[in-house]
Each structure stands twice: as structure tokens, then as C-alpha cells.
PDB file of C-alpha atoms in Angstrom:
ATOM      1  CA  MET A   1       0.000   0.000   0.000  1.00 44.00           C
ATOM      2  CA  ALA A   2       2.805   2.360   0.906  1.00 46.00           C
ATOM      3  CA  ASP A   3       4.583   1.595  -2.371  1.00 46.00           C
ATOM      4  CA  GLY A   4       1.397   2.344  -4.288  1.00 48.00           C
ATOM      5  CA  GLU A   5       0.922   5.655  -2.508  1.00 50.00           C
ATOM      6  CA  SER A   6       4.574   6.553  -3.077  1.00 47.00           C
ATOM      7  CA  LYS A   7       4.278   5.749  -6.773  1.00 52.00           C
ATOM      8  CA  SER A   8       1.082   7.793  -7.019  1.00 77.00           C
ATOM      9  CA  TRP A   9       2.743  10.754  -5.277  1.00 73.00           C
ATOM     10  CA  LEU A  10       5.768  10.480  -7.554  1.00 72.00           C
ATOM     11  CA  ARG A  11       3.597  10.360 -10.653  1.00 77.00           C
ATOM     12  CA  GLN A  12       1.699  13.467  -9.548  1.00 83.00           C
ATOM     13  CA  ARG A  13       4.960  15.333  -8.959  1.00 79.00           C
ATOM     14  CA  ILE A  14       6.312  14.212 -12.320  1.00 78.00           C
ATOM     15  CA  GLU A  15       3.080  15.212 -14.077  1.00 85.00           C
ATOM     16  CA  LYS A  16       3.226  18.686 -12.518  1.00 84.00           C
ATOM     17  CA  THR A  17       6.901  18.996 -13.506  1.00 81.00           C
ATOM     18  CA  LEU A  18       6.133  18.014 -17.097  1.00 83.00           C
ATOM     19  CA  ILE A  19       3.251  20.502 -17.260  1.00 86.00           C
ATOM     20  CA  LYS A  20       5.548  23.251 -16.008  1.00 83.00           C
ATOM     21  CA  GLY A  21       8.345  22.284 -18.388  1.00 81.00           C
ATOM     22  CA  LEU A  22       6.088  22.001 -21.442  1.00 85.00           C
ATOM     23  CA  THR A  23       4.339  25.266 -20.605  1.00 83.00           C
ATOM     24  CA  ARG A  24       7.707  26.989 -20.349  1.00 80.00           C
ATOM     25  CA  ALA A  25       8.719  25.460 -23.683  1.00 76.00           C
ATOM     26  CA  TYR A  26       5.495  26.825 -25.204  1.00 73.00           C
ATOM     27  CA  SER A  27       5.950  30.366 -23.903  1.00 72.00           C
ATOM     28  CA  THR A  28       9.684  31.055 -23.684  1.00 70.00           C
ATOM     29  CA  VAL A  29      11.852  28.384 -25.325  1.00 65.00           C
ATOM     30  CA  GLN A  30      10.610  28.513 -28.889  1.00 79.00           C
ATOM     31  CA  VAL A  31      12.776  28.022 -31.944  1.00 87.00           C
ATOM     32  CA  ASP A  32      13.177  31.191 -34.022  1.00 89.00           C
ATOM     33  CA  PRO A  33      12.029  30.176 -37.549  1.00 91.00           C
ATOM     34  CA  GLN A  34      14.202  32.767 -39.305  1.00 92.00           C
ATOM     35  CA  ARG A  35      17.359  31.802 -37.444  1.00 93.00           C
ATOM     36  CA  PHE A  36      16.644  28.140 -38.024  1.00 94.00           C
ATOM     37  CA  LEU A  37      16.145  28.832 -41.740  1.00 95.00           C
ATOM     38  CA  VAL A  38      19.700  30.166 -41.854  1.00 95.00           C
ATOM     39  CA  GLN A  39      20.873  27.028 -40.047  1.00 95.00           C
ATOM     40  CA  LEU A  40      19.068  24.814 -42.569  1.00 95.00           C
ATOM     41  CA  ARG A  41      20.826  26.600 -45.416  1.00 95.00           C
ATOM     42  CA  THR A  42      24.300  26.648 -43.861  1.00 94.00           C
ATOM     43  CA  ALA A  43      24.664  23.699 -41.471  1.00 94.00           C
ATOM     44  CA  TYR A  44      22.350  21.298 -43.321  1.00 94.00           C
ATOM     45  CA  ARG A  45      22.958  22.669 -46.850  1.00 93.00           C
ATOM     46  CA  MET A  46      19.301  22.839 -47.842  1.00 94.00           C
ATOM     47  CA  PRO A  47      19.079  24.953 -51.037  1.00 94.00           C
ATOM     48  CA  ILE A  48      16.049  27.024 -50.028  1.00 94.00           C
ATOM     49  CA  SER A  49      15.313  30.735 -49.675  1.00 92.00           C
ATOM     50  CA  GLY A  50      12.215  30.176 -47.533  1.00 93.00           C
ATOM     51  CA  TYR A  51      10.170  27.370 -46.017  1.00 93.00           C
ATOM     52  CA  HIS A  52       7.999  27.152 -49.139  1.00 91.00           C
ATOM     53  CA  GLY A  53      11.082  25.866 -50.959  1.00 93.00           C
ATOM     54  CA  ILE A  54      11.105  22.696 -48.863  1.00 95.00           C
ATOM     55  CA  TYR A  55       8.233  21.330 -50.954  1.00 92.00           C
ATOM     56  CA  SER A  56      10.446  21.293 -54.038  1.00 91.00           C
ATOM     57  CA  LEU A  57      13.140  19.147 -52.397  1.00 94.00           C
ATOM     58  CA  GLU A  58      13.417  15.371 -52.575  1.00 94.00           C
ATOM     59  CA  MET A  59      11.789  13.566 -49.653  1.00 95.00           C
ATOM     60  CA  GLY A  60      15.001  11.687 -48.937  1.00 95.00           C
ATOM     61  CA  GLU A  61      16.850  14.965 -48.426  1.00 95.00           C
ATOM     62  CA  ILE A  62      14.190  16.276 -46.035  1.00 96.00           C
ATOM     63  CA  ASP A  63      14.068  12.987 -44.106  1.00 97.00           C
ATOM     64  CA  GLY A  64      17.849  13.004 -43.777  1.00 96.00           C
ATOM     65  CA  VAL A  65      17.842  16.454 -42.183  1.00 97.00           C
ATOM     66  CA  ALA A  66      14.987  15.403 -39.884  1.00 97.00           C
ATOM     67  CA  ASP A  67      17.014  12.401 -38.728  1.00 97.00           C
ATOM     68  CA  GLU A  68      19.985  14.655 -37.994  1.00 96.00           C
ATOM     69  CA  ILE A  69      17.754  16.973 -35.949  1.00 96.00           C
ATOM     70  CA  ILE A  70      16.524  14.027 -33.884  1.00 96.00           C
ATOM     71  CA  ARG A  71      20.053  12.715 -33.319  1.00 94.00           C
ATOM     72  CA  SER A  72      21.202  16.157 -32.212  1.00 93.00           C
ATOM     73  CA  GLY A  73      18.356  16.339 -29.671  1.00 91.00           C
ATOM     74  CA  MET A  74      19.131  12.813 -28.470  1.00 90.00           C
ATOM     75  CA  LYS A  75      22.781  13.649 -27.851  1.00 89.00           C
ATOM     76  CA  LEU A  76      21.937  16.855 -25.998  1.00 87.00           C
ATOM     77  CA  ALA A  77      19.360  15.056 -23.846  1.00 82.00           C
ATOM     78  CA  ALA A  78      21.813  12.233 -23.121  1.00 82.00           C
ATOM     79  CA  VAL A  79      24.495  14.617 -21.865  1.00 80.00           C
ATOM     80  CA  GLU A  80      21.949  16.444 -19.729  1.00 73.00           C
ATOM     81  CA  GLY A  81      20.567  13.150 -18.389  1.00 65.00           C
ATOM     82  CA  ALA A  82      24.014  11.854 -17.488  1.00 65.00           C
ATOM     83  CA  GLY A  83      24.738  14.961 -15.414  1.00 58.00           C
ATOM     84  CA  PHE A  84      21.430  15.100 -13.593  1.00 50.00           C
ATOM     85  CA  GLY A  85      21.301  11.316 -13.330  1.00 46.00           C
ATOM     86  CA  LEU A  86      24.220  11.331 -10.915  1.00 46.00           C
ATOM     87  CA  GLY A  87      21.884  12.819  -8.334  1.00 45.00           C
ATOM     88  CA  GLY A  88      19.577   9.818  -8.557  1.00 48.00           C
ATOM     89  CA  LEU A  89      15.853  10.289  -8.084  1.00 50.00           C
ATOM     90  CA  ILE A  90      16.331  13.657  -6.332  1.00 49.00           C
ATOM     91  CA  THR A  91      17.320  15.387  -9.573  1.00 51.00           C
ATOM     92  CA  ILE A  92      14.611  13.829 -11.722  1.00 55.00           C
ATOM     93  CA  PHE A  93      12.409  16.924 -11.470  1.00 56.00           C
ATOM     94  CA  PRO A  94      14.877  19.516 -12.812  1.00 54.00           C
ATOM     95  CA  ASP A  95      16.000  16.917 -15.349  1.00 61.00           C
ATOM     96  CA  LEU A  96      12.463  16.508 -16.683  1.00 73.00           C
ATOM     97  CA  GLY A  97      12.007  20.263 -16.893  1.00 73.00           C
ATOM     98  CA  ILE A  98      15.051  20.612 -19.153  1.00 79.00           C
ATOM     99  CA  LEU A  99      14.194  17.427 -21.058  1.00 82.00           C
ATOM    100  CA  SER A 100      10.762  18.886 -21.836  1.00 82.00           C
ATOM    101  CA  ALA A 101      12.386  21.955 -23.378  1.00 84.00           C
ATOM    102  CA  ILE A 102      14.854  19.863 -25.421  1.00 87.00           C
ATOM    103  CA  THR A 103      12.055  17.627 -26.678  1.00 88.00           C
ATOM    104  CA  MET A 104       9.762  20.501 -27.659  1.00 88.00           C
ATOM    105  CA  ARG A 105      12.554  22.336 -29.451  1.00 90.00           C
ATOM    106  CA  THR A 106      13.289  19.147 -31.372  1.00 93.00           C
ATOM    107  CA  ILE A 107       9.614  18.862 -32.352  1.00 92.00           C
ATOM    108  CA  GLN A 108       9.532  22.529 -33.393  1.00 93.00           C
ATOM    109  CA  LYS A 109      12.589  22.016 -35.599  1.00 95.00           C
ATOM    110  CA  LEU A 110      11.015  18.933 -37.183  1.00 95.00           C
ATOM    111  CA  SER A 111       7.904  20.988 -37.915  1.00 94.00           C
ATOM    112  CA  LEU A 112       9.998  23.580 -39.730  1.00 96.00           C
ATOM    113  CA  VAL A 113      12.060  20.942 -41.573  1.00 96.00           C
ATOM    114  CA  TYR A 114       8.856  19.613 -43.146  1.00 96.00           C
ATOM    115  CA  GLY A 115       7.700  23.131 -44.055  1.00 94.00           C
ATOM    116  CA  PHE A 116       5.253  23.858 -41.240  1.00 93.00           C
ATOM    117  CA  GLN A 117       5.750  27.137 -39.399  1.00 89.00           C
ATOM    118  CA  PHE A 118       3.978  28.124 -36.190  1.00 84.00           C
ATOM    119  CA  ASN A 119       3.142  31.789 -36.642  1.00 80.00           C
ATOM    120  CA  THR A 120      -0.659  31.628 -36.540  1.00 83.00           C
ATOM    121  CA  ASP A 121      -2.962  30.141 -33.920  1.00 82.00           C
ATOM    122  CA  ASP A 122      -3.873  27.278 -36.247  1.00 83.00           C
ATOM    123  CA  GLU A 123      -0.204  26.487 -36.854  1.00 85.00           C
ATOM    124  CA  ILE A 124       0.551  26.585 -33.124  1.00 84.00           C
ATOM    125  CA  ALA A 125      -2.374  24.236 -32.489  1.00 84.00           C
ATOM    126  CA  GLU A 126      -1.061  21.841 -35.154  1.00 85.00           C
ATOM    127  CA  LEU A 127       2.371  21.910 -33.530  1.00 88.00           C
ATOM    128  CA  TRP A 128       0.886  20.751 -30.242  1.00 87.00           C
ATOM    129  CA  VAL A 129      -1.171  18.096 -32.009  1.00 87.00           C
ATOM    130  CA  ALA A 130       2.177  16.782 -33.254  1.00 90.00           C
ATOM    131  CA  ALA A 131       3.599  16.927 -29.714  1.00 89.00           C
ATOM    132  CA  ALA A 132       0.588  14.969 -28.484  1.00 89.00           C
ATOM    133  CA  SER A 133       1.075  12.441 -31.271  1.00 88.00           C
ATOM    134  CA  ALA A 134       4.723  12.092 -30.224  1.00 88.00           C
ATOM    135  CA  ALA A 135       3.545  11.328 -26.685  1.00 85.00           C
ATOM    136  CA  GLY A 136       1.038   8.773 -27.941  1.00 84.00           C
ATOM    137  CA  VAL A 137      -1.995  10.972 -27.267  1.00 85.00           C
ATOM    138  CA  ASP A 138      -4.694  11.283 -29.942  1.00 80.00           C
ATOM    139  CA  ILE A 139      -6.247  14.739 -30.189  1.00 76.00           C
ATOM    140  CA  SER A 140      -9.657  15.039 -31.806  1.00 67.00           C
ATOM    141  CA  ARG A 141      -9.925  17.469 -34.719  1.00 60.00           C
ATOM    142  CA  ASP A 142     -13.176  18.732 -33.188  1.00 51.00           C
ATOM    143  CA  LEU A 143     -11.288  19.869 -30.103  1.00 59.00           C
ATOM    144  CA  ILE A 144      -8.936  21.979 -32.224  1.00 60.00           C
ATOM    145  CA  GLU A 145     -11.778  23.683 -34.060  1.00 57.00           C
ATOM    146  CA  LYS A 146     -13.805  24.471 -30.936  1.00 52.00           C
ATOM    147  CA  GLU A 147     -10.993  25.827 -28.753  1.00 62.00           C
ATOM    148  CA  VAL A 148      -9.011  29.043 -29.051  1.00 71.00           C
ATOM    149  CA  VAL A 149      -5.296  28.353 -28.947  1.00 74.00           C
ATOM    150  CA  ASN A 150      -4.604  29.826 -25.489  1.00 74.00           C
ATOM    151  CA  LYS A 151      -7.134  27.389 -24.017  1.00 79.00           C
ATOM    152  CA  PHE A 152      -6.362  24.511 -26.350  1.00 83.00           C
ATOM    153  CA  VAL A 153      -2.608  24.317 -25.681  1.00 85.00           C
ATOM    154  CA  PRO A 154      -2.832  24.041 -21.842  1.00 85.00           C
ATOM    155  CA  ARG A 155      -5.383  21.228 -22.199  1.00 86.00           C
ATOM    156  CA  VAL A 156      -3.125  19.373 -24.606  1.00 88.00           C
ATOM    157  CA  ILE A 157      -0.147  19.876 -22.285  1.00 89.00           C
ATOM    158  CA  GLN A 158      -2.111  18.348 -19.409  1.00 89.00           C
ATOM    159  CA  ARG A 159      -2.978  15.301 -21.507  1.00 89.00           C
ATOM    160  CA  ILE A 160       0.609  14.897 -22.683  1.00 89.00           C
ATOM    161  CA  ALA A 161       1.918  15.181 -19.112  1.00 88.00           C
ATOM    162  CA  ALA A 162      -0.637  12.673 -17.797  1.00 87.00           C
ATOM    163  CA  ARG A 163       0.376  10.136 -20.440  1.00 86.00           C
ATOM    164  CA  ALA A 164       4.121  10.733 -20.127  1.00 82.00           C
ATOM    165  CA  SER A 165       4.178  10.684 -16.314  1.00 81.00           C
ATOM    166  CA  ALA A 166       3.074   7.038 -16.221  1.00 76.00           C
ATOM    167  CA  GLU A 167       5.838   6.171 -18.669  1.00 73.00           C
ATOM    168  CA  VAL A 168       8.419   8.088 -16.669  1.00 70.00           C
ATOM    169  CA  VAL A 169       7.496   6.446 -13.348  1.00 67.00           C
ATOM    170  CA  GLU A 170       7.834   3.006 -14.908  1.00 66.00           C
ATOM    171  CA  LYS A 171      11.120   3.535 -16.737  1.00 62.00           C
ATOM    172  CA  TRP A 172      12.888   6.081 -14.522  1.00 57.00           C
ATOM    173  CA  ALA A 173      12.785   3.829 -11.437  1.00 56.00           C
ATOM    174  CA  GLY A 174      16.287   2.646 -12.283  1.00 54.00           C
ATOM    175  CA  ARG A 175      17.654   6.057 -11.359  1.00 52.00           C
ATOM    176  CA  MET A 176      17.401   5.067  -7.710  1.00 54.00           C
ATOM    177  CA  ILE A 177      20.286   2.626  -8.208  1.00 57.00           C
ATOM    178  CA  PRO A 178      23.505   4.178  -6.792  1.00 53.00           C
ATOM    179  CA  LEU A 179      26.467   4.641  -9.152  1.00 53.00           C
ATOM    180  CA  LEU A 180      24.459   3.512 -12.167  1.00 53.00           C
ATOM    181  CA  SER A 181      21.972   6.393 -12.029  1.00 58.00           C
ATOM    182  CA  GLY A 182      24.109   8.635 -14.291  1.00 58.00           C
ATOM    183  CA  ALA A 183      24.348   6.035 -17.054  1.00 66.00           C
ATOM    184  CA  ILE A 184      20.671   5.190 -16.667  1.00 65.00           C
ATOM    185  CA  GLY A 185      19.692   8.888 -16.823  1.00 64.00           C
ATOM    186  CA  CYS A 186      21.769   9.269 -19.999  1.00 73.00           C
ATOM    187  CA  ALA A 187      20.164   6.241 -21.671  1.00 74.00           C
ATOM    188  CA  LEU A 188      16.617   7.135 -20.631  1.00 76.00           C
ATOM    189  CA  ASN A 189      16.842  10.725 -21.916  1.00 76.00           C
ATOM    190  CA  TYR A 190      18.397   9.468 -25.144  1.00 80.00           C
ATOM    191  CA  TRP A 191      15.568   6.993 -25.592  1.00 81.00           C
ATOM    192  CA  PHE A 192      12.912   9.577 -24.645  1.00 83.00           C
ATOM    193  CA  VAL A 193      13.902  12.114 -27.323  1.00 87.00           C
ATOM    194  CA  ARG A 194      14.408   9.347 -29.894  1.00 90.00           C
ATOM    195  CA  ALA A 195      10.925   7.908 -29.350  1.00 89.00           C
ATOM    196  CA  TRP A 196       9.169  11.273 -29.302  1.00 89.00           C
ATOM    197  CA  GLY A 197      11.242  12.574 -32.204  1.00 92.00           C
ATOM    198  CA  GLU A 198      10.484   9.593 -34.424  1.00 94.00           C
ATOM    199  CA  ARG A 199       6.757   9.814 -33.739  1.00 91.00           C
ATOM    200  CA  ALA A 200       6.730  13.568 -34.369  1.00 92.00           C
ATOM    201  CA  LYS A 201       8.689  13.054 -37.585  1.00 95.00           C
ATOM    202  CA  ALA A 202       6.128  10.506 -38.797  1.00 93.00           C
ATOM    203  CA  HIS A 203       3.327  12.986 -38.023  1.00 92.00           C
ATOM    204  CA  PHE A 204       4.906  15.886 -39.929  1.00 93.00           C
ATOM    205  CA  ARG A 205       6.052  13.678 -42.803  1.00 95.00           C
ATOM    206  CA  GLU A 206       2.541  12.327 -43.330  1.00 93.00           C
ATOM    207  CA  ARG A 207       1.098  15.870 -43.401  1.00 92.00           C
ATOM    208  CA  HIS A 208       3.854  17.016 -45.759  1.00 95.00           C
ATOM    209  CA  VAL A 209       3.215  14.166 -48.213  1.00 94.00           C
ATOM    210  CA  GLN A 210      -0.546  14.785 -48.112  1.00 91.00           C
ATOM    211  CA  LEU A 211      -0.043  18.476 -48.850  1.00 91.00           C
ATOM    212  CA  ARG A 212       2.296  17.662 -51.752  1.00 89.00           C
ATOM    213  CA  GLN A 213      -0.227  15.251 -53.219  1.00 87.00           C
ATOM    214  CA  GLN A 214      -3.090  17.749 -52.853  1.00 85.00           C
ATOM    215  CA  THR A 215      -1.029  20.437 -54.562  1.00 79.00           C
ATOM    216  CA  GLN A 216      -0.118  18.112 -57.438  1.00 76.00           C
ATOM    217  CA  GLN A 217      -3.714  16.951 -57.865  1.00 76.00           C
ATOM    218  CA  THR A 218      -4.958  20.524 -57.899  1.00 76.00           C
ATOM    219  CA  ALA A 219      -2.398  21.458 -60.539  1.00 69.00           C
ATOM    220  CA  LEU A 220      -3.362  18.488 -62.720  1.00 73.00           C
ATOM    221  CA  ALA A 221      -7.101  19.057 -62.318  1.00 71.00           C
ATOM    222  CA  ALA A 222      -6.971  22.752 -63.165  1.00 61.00           C
ATOM    223  CA  PRO A 223      -8.351  23.195 -66.703  1.00 55.00           C
ATOM    224  CA  SER A 224      -6.094  24.923 -69.148  1.00 50.00           C
ATOM    225  CA  GLN A 225      -7.210  28.449 -69.688  1.00 47.00           C
ATOM    226  CA  GLN A 226      -7.393  29.478 -73.291  1.00 47.00           C
ATOM    227  CA  ILE A 227      -7.814  33.072 -74.214  1.00 47.00           C
ATOM    228  CA  LEU A 228     -10.228  33.328 -77.083  1.00 44.00           C
ATOM    229  CA  PRO A 229      -9.781  36.247 -79.448  1.00 47.00           C
ATOM    230  CA  SER A 230     -12.586  38.714 -79.320  1.00 47.00           C
ATOM    231  CA  ALA A 231     -14.850  38.809 -82.336  1.00 42.00           C
ATOM    232  CA  THR A 232     -14.168  41.606 -84.743  1.00 44.00           C
ATOM    233  CA  HIS A 233     -16.867  43.259 -86.716  1.00 42.00           C
TER     234      HIS A 233
END
């Protein structure tokens, strides 16, 4: 009984920590699309002048950059997890706060890599639908349409945190093991960003392909416009 109560208390604390971390990522730790565009052109050598140009690139090239983004987030999370992991279970809360920010920034970058910005309310809502998908939470389209973004996002964050907290309690228990907690923290953070990153990538890739197909179909279906000469009298 005591173990059950302890686990329940820990899950509640973890859920609150994830809510705080994700909320902070939403409000203050966002990726700057213009700066990231420069990074895509220079560091990843994508030949684009704007995000619209991504739709003219080969899918393999886009997927390759997305994979590099995920690996970069995994490495950063692993280093952070190794450091905080040395403190065992005590440091799990600050660790999760930083991990939330790393994960959300990775998801934001993946959104941009596949050509989806987050300037409007609808785009921000779609970004958090992707985050929910990465966490294994299905968000109804009706919920998006009925909610304004400043009410929609906190509700999604709560659902993500509730789902993720159960996963964290189950897998992060190994951090209580002395000496091994650093290595375990490193591996768990690495796995966390990898799993969420791959699911987010699949979400954005599917939307990207659908949009490409719709654009191509529209172009093919558009009747050719012929200008008829006006009758002369």
C-alpha cells in the first residue's frame, strides 16, 4: 500500500513537472524560424530561400535532415541526463524540466524541416497536435476547431503530461540505483527524445506528403485556360 501511494505521489509530482516544463517550452523556449532557416541553409545545406522551398526538395533529403535533428536532440538530452542522473531520483524533477524543453525544441525544428511554421494560432495548435502524437496521445480534430489556442494548448499539455508521467514512473525507477543512475539517466533521456522525435517526424512527414499530393492533384485538375480572341466586326 505504501509503495502504491509513493508511486502515485511520484507520478503526480512528475506530471506537474512536465506541465511546467512544457508550458515553459510553449511560452519562452521557442525556436526562431528565421534563425533556423539560416541554419538549414548553412549547417544542413538545404538549397532554399524560404520554407515554401522545402516542398520542391526530394523527400530523402528532407528525411535526412529530420534524422539529424533528432540525433542532435538525443545527444543533448543524453548529456543532460548523465549529469542530472548522478543525483539519482532527487534530480529527476529539474532533469524533466530541461528534457521537456529539449524535446519541444526538437519537435519545433522537425515541424519547420517539413515546411510547417507556427506563426498563426492554427499552426501553433497543429504543432501541439504533433507533440501529443509524439507522446502517444490522440487529439480530436473537433477539439482543435472548438478551442481558441490559449485554451487549447494548456489542455493538450495536461494530456501529454498525464500520459508521459506514467511512462516516466515506470522507466525512470532505475535512477534510484547508486552509481548507475548517471548512465541510466543518460540512456533514458536518449531513448525519450528518440521515441518522441520519431513519432513527431512521422506525423509531420505524413502531413507534408498529403499536402504535396493535394497540390499536385490541384495542378493536374486545373483546366487549361485558353484566351479566345474577341470577335471583330
